[in-house]
Amino acid sequence: MSLLRQRKPTGTSNATESDPNIYQEDDKKNKAASKDKNPKKQKSWSCIDSCCWLTGWICVTWWFLLFLYNAIPTSFNQYVTEAITGPVPDPPGVKLKKEGLTVKHPVVFVPGIVTGGLELWEGHQCADGLFRKRLWGGTFGEVYKRPLCWVEHMSLDNETGLDPSGIRVRPVSGLVAADYFAPGYFVWAVLIANLANIGYEEKNMYMAAYDWRLSFQNTEVRDQTLSRIKSNIELMVATNGGKKAVIIPHSMGVLYFLHFMKWVEAPAPMGGGGGPDWCAKHIKAVMNIGGPFLGVPKAVAGLFSAEAKDVAVARAITPGFLDHDLFPHQTLQHLMRMTRTWDSTMSMIPKGGDTIWGGLGWSPEECHSPSRKRQIANDTQIANENGSEVVVSQIKHANYGRVISFGKDVADAPSSEIERIDFRDAFKGQSVANSTCGEVWTEYHEMGYGGIKAVAEFKAYTAGLIIDLLHFVAPKMMARGDAHFSYGIAENLDNPEYQHYKYWSNPLETTLPTAPDMEIYSLYGVGLPTERAYVYKLTSAECGIPFQIDTSADDEDSCLKDGVYSVDGDETVPVLSAGFMCAKGWRGKTRFNPSGIRTYIREYDHSPPANLLEGRGTLSGNHVDIMGNFALIEDIIRVAAGATGEDLGGNQVYSDIFKWSEKINLQL
């Protein structure tokens, strides 16, 4: 046993020498024991871990949903929807095909602002690899990859309103120019598909794409767009047996085509030289969708402070984010600098001044609430001239005529109590040093503190004063605007000055063509709160935009929420702007409609989608989503197939547009 005991350590020693892994095992045991004796604190969960986990979860969920989307039969959505809501009605094109409707009149689509795609044809070095890639529309990938380069190429020259040196951005052509704004977000696609159901194709459908950033006349100067539209309409009419075209403009495209109808008949070189009967020979009907005939207050907020209700609310929720850091740039300042080079935005400044939009103490839409449910519950109803019921609200008076008020107290005050100091001759003061404001330099920095204070001390601005205000805060922009647009009311339309193109997009300073057989429709959504007036505050940001919508201003009884007064409309265009011309200005033979072109109003009361599977819905009254409204699409297809306004049933009105129009004292 003694021998065995002596050999055991010897064997262990030899094994140790021949097998070094034993040392490693001992080291592991020692480390484990050490850990047990001196346990270390576990690593805490960091923000980076949370972000990584969230990113992974989003990616896994996305791929899972993508798998389901490709695995599930295309009829599944319809099956589930029918199980929840009952049978789904046929799309208008399918329904009308069953009724026997077929192609008759060629149709022309005229897109509005921002909905048409723009692509790069020439750019600076930072835009290498983007030739003929979309800078606007599609995925907007370049906004995130190279935002400053994108802003540079989307901006126009601040002096000429045309291309900056070395940059050429041009509109996408064809139906794809505006069928979808972004992947999955339709604009014209649903209407095009329904027209195709009754036999339409590209030979009798034409997308009149144009660079929506330019002033209307400059689209002809730079791209000859108006001439192309004229030639295409003439070709379509000639190749379709002489059948006149049905024109379908949307949003700002309504103003663009109004300009076109004057341009095409005006003599060259200012006009197209088509002669005084061109429209009568080539156009059956103009079906305007969501037309801002008299402008939109939303355009004022965009030009004044680069915001609207949604932006103001987002800034209130995340203070500092939009004002300072995005990738990280001064977002709203860059946005203002870019959009103020887009002359087209000035076409939508409210027209008609206080006569149309009201003054300090009155407005046509006063005492109106856009909430349909609340009206039905609390208000009395009357019948309009067509016998349909409308609602008269009993809510608190709102001073909608004050498009901009500095402070809620000013917005609520009687007009006799508002003391104002005229800003127009005010000394603008010393400008902010450019070196302190980073890369962004807006006209507010040139204006200085004195001018900024003078704007706020004037307290309240009506539509008639908005033009003076914009001249004061953005003189370079408005100098270009004055050459291309006008916002007044003509006293004498026979005056030769109104033959200038700057008046052609203002229905209050021009006449409709002499085409008594033509029809004009105003098709728009109602039942949605739409921006009408704003409560502003003065900010102390040295290099930011000095004026902001005051989101703390709320008053449910006067339709004031988050600093914005709302009226009835489609969330973008108030009913007054979309409907007044067809309700009164052009109704019958007037000085604005000398040949008595028949006009029709077709309103579409908003109804949200019943469930998520309906997407953006088929009964929407929203400014863009209405392009998928089945009732609107059916009306358009019927007219394209030969119907008249009387065949559709004449006017279809849910709002108080006729009542409001009567409050406006306009010489007809």
XYZ file of C-alpha atoms in Angstrom:
668
model
C 0.000 0.000 0.000
C 2.933 2.235 0.749
C 4.225 1.674 -2.759
C 0.877 2.460 -4.241
C 0.653 5.674 -2.258
C 4.044 6.727 -3.531
C 3.161 5.969 -7.157
C -0.110 7.925 -7.123
C 1.476 11.383 -6.730
C 4.103 10.389 -9.255
C 1.397 9.447 -11.771
C -0.397 12.698 -11.100
C 2.758 14.628 -11.658
C 3.408 12.853 -14.932
C -0.146 13.391 -16.072
C 0.146 17.031 -15.264
C 3.310 17.352 -17.243
C 1.873 15.453 -20.214
C -1.644 16.972 -20.124
C -1.682 20.784 -19.706
C -5.478 20.793 -19.939
C -5.606 19.899 -16.300
C -4.150 23.298 -15.476
C -6.907 24.915 -17.479
C -9.563 22.937 -15.646
C -8.060 23.953 -12.325
C -7.960 27.580 -13.419
C -11.655 27.451 -14.346
C -12.507 25.937 -10.982
C -10.463 28.569 -9.187
C -12.119 31.409 -11.175
C -15.544 29.960 -10.469
C -14.744 29.742 -6.796
C -13.416 33.272 -6.857
C -16.637 34.454 -8.489
C -18.638 32.720 -5.782
C -16.594 34.435 -3.083
C -16.533 37.864 -4.770
C -19.633 38.095 -6.974
C -19.535 40.959 -9.489
C -22.470 43.271 -10.119
C -24.468 42.342 -13.266
C -24.387 44.731 -16.253
C -27.397 47.114 -16.265
C -29.805 47.344 -19.210
C -28.766 50.345 -21.314
C -30.622 52.564 -23.758
C -28.594 51.025 -26.582
C -29.819 47.563 -25.569
C -33.401 48.818 -25.662
C -32.909 50.353 -29.102
C -31.334 47.167 -30.455
C -34.125 45.070 -28.986
C -36.789 47.382 -30.420
C -35.118 47.404 -33.844
C -34.939 43.638 -33.862
C -38.560 43.336 -32.790
C -39.688 45.711 -35.541
C -37.659 43.829 -38.173
C -38.993 40.429 -37.092
C -42.562 41.755 -37.016
C -42.138 43.377 -40.430
C -40.812 40.213 -42.032
C -43.558 38.160 -40.400
C -46.257 40.500 -41.710
C -44.601 40.515 -45.131
C -44.655 36.729 -45.114
C -48.335 36.709 -44.205
C -49.086 39.294 -46.890
C -47.540 37.078 -49.558
C -48.923 33.835 -48.134
C -52.549 34.891 -47.611
C -54.813 34.777 -50.695
C -55.660 38.165 -52.185
C -59.337 37.588 -51.423
C -58.702 37.244 -47.677
C -59.061 40.965 -46.909
C -62.359 41.098 -48.751
C -63.532 37.946 -46.944
C -62.727 39.374 -43.497
C -64.255 42.757 -44.356
C -67.459 41.128 -45.576
C -67.585 39.012 -42.420
C -67.396 42.171 -40.284
C -69.397 44.727 -42.253
C -71.405 42.676 -44.717
C -71.067 42.448 -48.510
C -68.658 44.958 -50.035
C -70.156 46.990 -52.891
C -68.616 46.707 -56.320
C -66.089 49.420 -57.210
C -67.726 52.166 -59.300
C -66.015 51.041 -62.507
C -67.303 47.477 -62.138
C -70.776 48.672 -61.191
C -71.069 51.073 -64.127
C -69.672 48.526 -66.577
C -72.545 46.241 -65.590
C -74.887 49.145 -66.391
C -73.389 49.294 -69.883
C -71.276 52.466 -69.581
C -68.273 52.611 -71.892
C -65.577 55.046 -72.996
C -66.846 58.253 -74.552
C -64.991 61.453 -73.657
C -61.200 61.559 -73.210
C -60.148 62.565 -69.695
C -57.297 64.778 -68.513
C -55.958 64.687 -64.943
C -54.362 67.826 -63.508
C -52.538 67.036 -60.230
C -52.171 69.501 -57.391
C -49.260 70.763 -55.361
C -46.787 68.170 -53.968
C -48.655 65.122 -55.360
C -46.698 64.927 -58.636
C -43.292 63.254 -58.799
C -40.129 65.247 -59.542
C -36.863 63.721 -60.782
C -33.282 64.941 -61.123
C -31.805 65.630 -64.559
C -28.766 67.660 -63.516
C -27.289 68.336 -60.108
C -24.274 69.201 -58.034
C -21.615 66.780 -56.867
C -23.516 65.835 -53.724
C -26.258 64.373 -55.943
C -24.021 61.942 -57.843
C -25.874 58.758 -58.753
C -29.330 60.356 -58.674
C -29.801 61.006 -62.387
C -33.524 60.534 -63.189
C -34.171 59.360 -59.635
C -37.155 60.843 -57.850
C -36.320 63.615 -55.437
C -40.013 64.108 -54.689
C -42.424 61.216 -54.391
C -41.601 57.553 -54.051
C -39.654 56.567 -50.956
C -38.062 59.980 -50.227
C -34.883 58.089 -49.365
C -32.609 61.018 -50.192
C -34.234 63.150 -47.493
C -32.653 60.866 -44.907
C -29.429 60.027 -46.703
C -28.378 63.576 -47.675
C -30.932 66.083 -46.380
C -29.021 69.299 -47.096
C -28.273 68.180 -50.640
C -31.948 67.336 -51.081
C -33.040 70.786 -49.836
C -30.522 72.431 -52.157
C -31.844 70.595 -55.223
C -35.529 71.016 -54.350
C -35.132 74.781 -53.906
C -35.559 77.252 -56.754
C -33.622 80.455 -57.353
C -34.762 83.079 -54.855
C -34.523 85.882 -57.424
C -35.942 84.333 -60.601
C -38.142 81.530 -59.278
C -36.531 79.214 -61.859
C -33.663 76.678 -61.776
C -30.598 77.475 -59.675
C -27.302 77.275 -61.535
C -26.290 73.701 -62.302
C -29.562 72.111 -61.144
C -32.412 70.734 -63.249
C -35.327 69.014 -61.506
C -38.193 68.090 -63.816
C -41.682 66.561 -63.480
C -42.135 62.833 -64.030
C -44.263 62.171 -67.123
C -47.123 59.759 -67.762
C -49.820 58.369 -65.488
C -47.133 57.229 -63.042
C -46.334 60.880 -62.313
C -49.114 61.094 -59.744
C -50.882 57.738 -59.491
C -49.149 57.114 -56.149
C -47.493 59.724 -53.960
C -45.500 57.086 -52.095
C -45.615 53.278 -52.132
C -49.103 52.250 -51.035
C -50.390 55.852 -50.811
C -52.646 56.395 -53.809
C -53.607 59.728 -55.329
C -55.001 59.124 -58.837
C -54.511 55.338 -58.967
C -57.990 54.340 -57.782
C -59.746 56.676 -60.225
C -57.520 55.477 -63.078
C -58.264 51.822 -62.259
C -62.020 52.426 -62.185
C -61.935 54.280 -65.496
C -60.000 51.355 -66.935
C -62.865 49.063 -65.885
C -65.158 50.682 -68.466
C -62.497 50.628 -71.177
C -60.230 53.633 -70.673
C -56.504 53.364 -71.393
C -53.569 55.705 -71.969
C -54.718 56.748 -75.416
C -57.752 58.443 -73.868
C -56.331 59.291 -70.432
C -53.643 61.915 -69.962
C -51.829 63.099 -66.834
C -51.007 66.793 -67.268
C -47.923 66.656 -65.043
C -46.087 69.900 -64.363
C -43.476 71.239 -61.966
C -45.794 72.322 -59.159
C -43.065 74.443 -57.541
C -43.069 77.011 -60.356
C -45.475 79.868 -60.900
C -48.081 78.869 -63.457
C -46.751 81.066 -66.258
C -43.181 79.898 -65.597
C -44.168 76.294 -66.315
C -44.653 77.526 -69.880
C -41.525 79.690 -69.885
C -39.232 76.882 -68.743
C -40.915 73.645 -69.847
C -43.626 74.696 -72.336
C -46.054 72.696 -70.179
C -49.131 74.731 -71.094
C -48.376 74.228 -74.797
C -48.004 70.490 -74.230
C -51.355 70.319 -72.434
C -52.994 72.236 -75.298
C -51.485 69.900 -77.915
C -52.426 66.745 -76.017
C -56.032 67.821 -75.525
C -56.311 68.700 -79.210
C -54.842 65.315 -80.162
C -57.144 63.371 -77.815
C -60.235 65.178 -79.093
C -59.189 64.593 -82.726
C -58.436 60.891 -82.211
C -61.636 60.236 -80.229
C -64.069 61.243 -82.949
C -64.209 64.910 -81.981
C -65.624 64.170 -78.528
C -64.691 66.941 -76.099
C -62.442 66.267 -73.116
C -63.454 66.025 -69.470
C -60.851 67.807 -67.345
C -60.314 66.633 -63.751
C -58.063 68.973 -61.741
C -57.320 68.381 -58.055
C -56.308 70.879 -55.351
C -53.907 73.525 -56.720
C -54.365 71.925 -60.131
C -57.772 73.643 -60.111
C -56.061 77.057 -60.098
C -53.513 75.866 -62.633
C -56.222 74.850 -65.084
C -58.117 78.082 -64.470
C -54.919 79.829 -65.569
C -54.676 77.465 -68.564
C -58.184 78.308 -69.814
C -57.247 81.986 -70.021
C -53.770 81.272 -71.421
C -54.964 78.966 -74.198
C -57.350 81.567 -75.641
C -55.106 84.609 -75.145
C -53.054 85.778 -78.124
C -49.349 84.930 -78.337
C -46.757 85.522 -77.040
C -48.330 85.815 -73.587
C -50.985 83.202 -74.366
C -51.417 80.068 -76.426
C -53.195 81.702 -79.361
C -56.027 79.176 -79.471
C -58.675 81.810 -80.096
C -61.782 82.819 -78.094
C -63.649 79.573 -78.829
C -60.917 77.029 -78.012
C -62.475 75.910 -74.707
C -65.937 75.689 -76.287
C -64.556 73.371 -78.975
C -62.402 71.127 -76.789
C -63.830 70.919 -73.241
C -67.084 69.219 -72.209
C -66.709 69.665 -68.436
C -64.227 70.707 -65.777
C -64.692 68.587 -62.637
C -62.717 70.370 -59.933
C -61.841 68.228 -56.894
C -61.051 70.039 -53.625
C -60.446 73.308 -55.441
C -58.968 76.194 -53.387
C -60.599 78.756 -55.700
C -60.312 81.543 -53.122
C -57.142 80.303 -51.427
C -56.579 78.581 -48.083
C -55.597 80.063 -44.701
C -53.280 77.083 -44.331
C -51.021 78.656 -46.977
C -50.646 81.756 -44.795
C -49.410 79.723 -41.816
C -46.997 77.838 -44.059
C -45.458 80.998 -45.497
C -45.509 82.947 -42.223
C -44.039 80.353 -39.856
C -43.464 77.156 -41.900
C -46.104 75.298 -39.950
C -49.738 74.321 -39.829
C -51.795 72.617 -37.152
C -50.049 69.235 -37.379
C -46.569 70.769 -37.219
C -47.530 73.028 -34.324
C -48.915 70.102 -32.323
C -45.841 67.976 -33.056
C -43.598 70.795 -31.861
C -45.627 71.135 -28.658
C -45.329 67.399 -27.957
C -41.569 67.273 -28.680
C -40.272 70.793 -27.992
C -36.941 71.548 -29.614
C -36.943 68.616 -32.023
C -38.339 70.364 -35.087
C -36.765 73.676 -34.158
C -33.227 72.432 -33.879
C -32.236 68.873 -34.594
C -33.056 66.550 -37.436
C -29.973 64.658 -38.661
C -29.075 67.296 -36.984
C -30.287 70.388 -38.859
C -32.601 73.312 -38.166
C -35.551 71.626 -39.779
C -38.220 74.297 -39.950
C -35.754 76.990 -40.979
C -34.548 74.838 -43.873
C -38.142 74.045 -44.754
C -39.068 77.736 -44.778
C -36.060 78.683 -46.884
C -36.933 75.972 -49.413
C -40.716 76.470 -49.650
C -40.403 80.246 -49.946
C -38.653 79.685 -53.262
C -41.706 77.777 -54.557
C -43.755 80.494 -56.224
C -46.777 78.218 -56.621
C -47.474 78.387 -52.876
C -48.394 82.054 -53.295
C -51.236 81.088 -55.626
C -53.125 79.785 -52.585
C -52.952 82.906 -50.416
C -56.585 83.876 -49.608
C -58.181 85.996 -52.351
C -60.888 88.587 -52.084
C -59.710 90.165 -48.836
C -62.211 91.132 -46.154
C -65.104 91.052 -48.622
C -64.831 87.268 -48.883
C -63.154 86.164 -45.653
C -64.549 88.695 -43.190
C -63.099 91.479 -41.076
C -62.176 92.009 -37.440
C -65.757 91.571 -36.288
C -67.464 89.259 -38.788
C -67.037 86.312 -41.138
C -69.438 84.359 -43.352
C -68.942 81.103 -41.425
C -69.406 82.467 -37.914
C -71.212 80.235 -35.437
C -70.423 77.046 -37.295
C -68.998 73.842 -35.842
C -67.483 71.266 -38.171
C -68.375 68.403 -35.818
C -71.376 66.717 -37.433
C -72.240 64.594 -34.400
C -72.201 67.559 -32.076
C -74.367 69.609 -34.426
C -77.001 66.915 -34.700
C -77.078 66.475 -30.955
C -77.253 70.139 -29.948
C -78.385 72.262 -32.862
C -81.450 73.101 -34.873
C -81.857 72.131 -38.506
C -83.218 74.063 -41.467
C -83.756 73.184 -45.117
C -81.643 74.728 -47.822
C -82.885 75.657 -51.273
C -82.677 72.047 -52.450
C -84.747 70.745 -49.580
C -81.915 68.864 -47.858
C -81.332 69.493 -44.179
C -78.411 71.519 -42.937
C -77.405 72.385 -39.412
C -77.226 75.758 -37.701
C -74.888 75.732 -34.761
C -75.667 77.496 -31.503
C -72.061 77.623 -30.322
C -70.047 80.598 -29.163
C -69.149 83.299 -31.684
C -65.695 82.927 -33.244
C -63.839 85.732 -34.998
C -62.772 83.762 -38.053
C -62.129 86.996 -39.940
C -58.986 87.489 -37.854
C -56.814 85.083 -39.800
C -53.884 85.769 -37.460
C -54.238 86.964 -33.860
C -51.352 87.455 -31.464
C -52.737 86.000 -28.246
C -56.051 84.388 -27.393
C -57.167 87.571 -25.644
C -56.837 89.411 -28.973
C -58.709 86.665 -30.793
C -61.619 86.944 -28.331
C -61.682 90.723 -27.863
C -64.357 92.922 -29.437
C -62.932 94.668 -32.478
C -63.455 98.094 -30.873
C -61.092 97.174 -28.027
C -58.132 96.111 -30.185
C -55.480 98.818 -30.254
C -52.992 98.326 -33.043
C -49.726 99.989 -34.001
C -49.216 100.016 -37.768
C -46.305 97.781 -38.719
C -45.937 98.800 -42.364
C -43.713 101.814 -41.759
C -41.944 100.363 -38.747
C -38.157 100.428 -38.505
C -37.070 96.809 -38.876
C -34.032 97.213 -36.664
C -30.624 95.626 -36.694
C -30.468 92.200 -38.278
C -29.234 89.124 -36.462
C -25.597 88.347 -37.237
C -25.398 85.544 -39.773
C -22.468 83.984 -37.943
C -24.681 83.191 -34.974
C -27.366 81.330 -36.900
C -25.589 78.362 -38.381
C -26.223 77.399 -41.975
C -29.785 78.650 -42.237
C -30.443 82.257 -43.176
C -34.075 83.330 -43.554
C -35.543 86.738 -44.259
C -36.516 86.999 -40.601
C -32.833 87.411 -39.753
C -32.618 90.315 -42.162
C -35.734 91.864 -40.667
C -34.280 92.262 -37.183
C -35.861 92.547 -33.749
C -37.587 95.862 -34.392
C -39.607 94.518 -37.295
C -40.471 91.295 -35.472
C -41.812 93.291 -32.511
C -43.831 95.570 -34.823
C -45.560 92.547 -36.411
C -46.660 91.240 -33.009
C -47.823 94.682 -31.801
C -50.261 95.002 -34.712
C -52.114 92.140 -32.959
C -54.717 91.045 -35.543
C -54.592 90.481 -39.301
C -57.566 89.966 -41.593
C -57.314 88.492 -45.088
C -57.013 91.998 -46.513
C -53.921 92.672 -44.398
C -52.235 89.309 -44.926
C -50.711 90.496 -48.204
C -49.117 93.514 -46.470
C -47.871 91.264 -43.673
C -46.177 88.871 -46.098
C -44.654 91.793 -47.989
C -43.168 92.965 -44.697
C -41.747 89.638 -43.508
C -40.839 88.094 -46.898
C -40.189 90.921 -49.386
C -38.088 88.840 -51.821
C -40.710 86.126 -52.059
C -43.592 88.556 -52.479
C -41.704 90.550 -55.114
C -41.757 87.415 -57.273
C -45.351 86.712 -56.265
C -46.553 90.146 -57.339
C -45.343 89.414 -60.869
C -47.379 86.204 -61.128
C -50.421 86.384 -58.843
C -53.076 88.795 -57.616
C -55.503 88.540 -54.696
C -58.076 91.293 -55.130
C -61.528 91.728 -56.657
C -61.816 93.318 -60.091
C -63.915 96.455 -60.282
C -64.082 96.467 -64.079
C -63.179 93.249 -65.875
C -63.126 95.089 -69.193
C -60.060 96.996 -68.038
C -57.108 95.902 -70.239
C -54.919 95.342 -67.169
C -56.827 92.115 -66.414
C -55.516 90.606 -69.631
C -52.181 90.064 -67.854
C -51.413 86.495 -66.754
C -51.012 87.461 -63.087
C -54.829 87.673 -62.817
C -55.688 84.436 -64.622
C -55.723 82.136 -61.581
C -57.900 84.452 -59.472
C -61.573 83.781 -60.262
C -62.471 87.212 -58.830
C -60.266 89.015 -61.353
C -60.947 87.073 -64.522
C -63.833 85.636 -66.515
C -64.693 82.111 -67.532
C -64.368 81.317 -71.240
C -67.270 81.879 -73.599
C -68.485 78.273 -73.694
C -72.188 78.057 -72.826
C -72.325 74.272 -73.382
C -69.465 73.575 -70.980
C -70.115 72.542 -67.372
C -68.088 73.337 -64.261
C -68.298 71.192 -61.143
C -66.985 71.805 -57.666
C -66.501 68.437 -55.960
C -65.205 68.486 -52.378
C -65.445 66.847 -48.984
C -67.225 68.235 -45.928
C -67.616 67.263 -42.286
C -63.948 67.600 -41.287
C -62.387 70.373 -39.158
C -60.417 72.627 -41.490
C -57.950 75.366 -40.582
C -59.441 78.861 -40.840
C -57.597 81.183 -38.413
C -54.657 81.049 -35.997
C -53.575 82.277 -32.582
C -49.862 83.112 -32.629
C -47.245 83.948 -30.043
C -43.893 85.677 -30.222
C -40.914 83.456 -29.386
C -37.489 84.374 -28.062
C -35.502 82.092 -30.371
C -32.614 84.178 -31.689
C -31.987 82.110 -34.800
C -35.311 80.308 -35.093
C -38.559 81.417 -36.631
C -39.809 84.194 -34.328
C -43.518 83.402 -34.641
C -45.254 80.188 -33.616
C -48.826 78.954 -33.392
C -49.756 79.043 -29.708
C -50.858 75.466 -29.065
C -51.890 76.335 -25.520
C -54.840 78.346 -26.865
C -57.979 76.217 -26.617
C -61.698 76.951 -26.520
C -63.961 74.094 -27.476
C -67.020 76.336 -27.616
C -65.541 78.445 -30.426
C -63.843 75.678 -32.415
C -60.387 76.714 -31.165
C -58.002 73.849 -30.531
C -54.215 73.920 -30.281
C -54.169 77.530 -31.460
C -56.188 76.847 -34.625
C -59.773 77.885 -35.374
C -61.548 75.298 -37.512
C -64.518 75.419 -39.858
C -66.201 72.892 -42.103
C -64.178 71.558 -45.013
C -61.937 68.702 -46.140
C -59.104 69.334 -43.610
C -57.263 71.528 -46.135
C -59.732 73.686 -48.079
C -62.605 75.398 -46.236
C -66.058 75.010 -47.769
C -66.151 78.758 -48.450
C -63.139 78.566 -50.773
C -64.181 75.363 -52.531
C -67.843 76.195 -53.024
C -68.418 79.955 -53.235
C -67.749 80.457 -56.962
C -70.164 77.699 -58.024
C -72.677 78.708 -55.343
C -72.724 82.413 -56.208
C -69.797 83.901 -58.134
C -70.401 81.839 -61.308
C -74.035 80.903 -60.699
C -76.046 81.908 -63.745
C -74.858 84.761 -65.940
C -72.567 87.012 -63.912
C -69.712 89.332 -64.773
C -67.369 86.456 -63.891
C -69.369 83.993 -66.039
C -70.640 86.045 -68.992
C -71.804 83.082 -71.102
C -73.716 81.408 -68.270
C -71.743 78.172 -68.035
C -73.729 75.762 -65.867
C -72.165 75.134 -62.453
C -72.783 72.341 -59.970
C -71.739 71.706 -56.381
C -71.298 68.092 -55.303
C -70.356 67.721 -51.640
C -69.301 64.391 -50.120
C -69.938 64.047 -46.403
C -66.961 62.441 -44.700
C -67.349 58.974 -43.266
C -64.269 57.271 -41.772
C -63.377 53.682 -42.692
C -65.330 51.090 -40.738
C -62.193 49.053 -39.962
C -58.471 48.917 -40.667
C -58.960 46.588 -43.615
C -60.736 49.398 -45.503
C -57.498 51.390 -45.574
C -58.306 55.057 -46.167
C -61.957 54.282 -46.777
C -64.360 54.534 -49.708
C -66.473 57.368 -48.256
C -63.742 59.771 -47.189
C -64.103 63.526 -47.518
C -60.438 64.193 -46.788
C -58.640 66.453 -49.273
C -56.525 63.615 -50.756
C -58.392 60.502 -49.617
C -61.494 61.725 -51.446
C -59.720 60.543 -54.597
C -60.793 57.049 -53.498
C -64.370 58.068 -52.619
C -66.690 55.720 -54.527
C -69.463 58.309 -54.881
C -67.089 60.903 -56.351
C -65.542 58.358 -58.714
C -69.001 57.294 -59.893
C -69.950 60.912 -60.613
C -66.764 61.427 -62.638
C -67.172 58.219 -64.648
C -70.781 59.023 -65.472
C -69.815 62.457 -66.821
C -66.892 60.962 -68.767
C -69.361 58.488 -70.265
C -71.661 61.280 -71.402
C -73.861 62.306 -68.448
C -74.607 65.926 -67.544
C -74.907 67.624 -64.180
C -78.675 67.304 -64.333
C -78.296 63.564 -64.947
C -76.320 63.343 -61.696
C -79.128 65.069 -59.818
C -77.839 68.637 -59.825
C -76.372 70.053 -56.625
C -75.629 67.773 -53.667
C -75.067 69.941 -50.597
C -74.557 69.118 -46.906
C -72.950 72.362 -45.715
C -74.261 75.922 -45.350
C -72.419 77.137 -48.452
C -75.481 78.854 -49.987
C -76.269 80.606 -46.719
C -72.681 81.774 -46.248
C -72.474 82.939 -49.843
C -75.457 85.210 -49.340
C -73.602 86.985 -46.523
C -70.871 88.037 -48.940
C -71.616 91.343 -50.611
C -69.971 90.877 -53.996
C -70.945 92.746 -57.132
C -72.053 90.221 -59.732
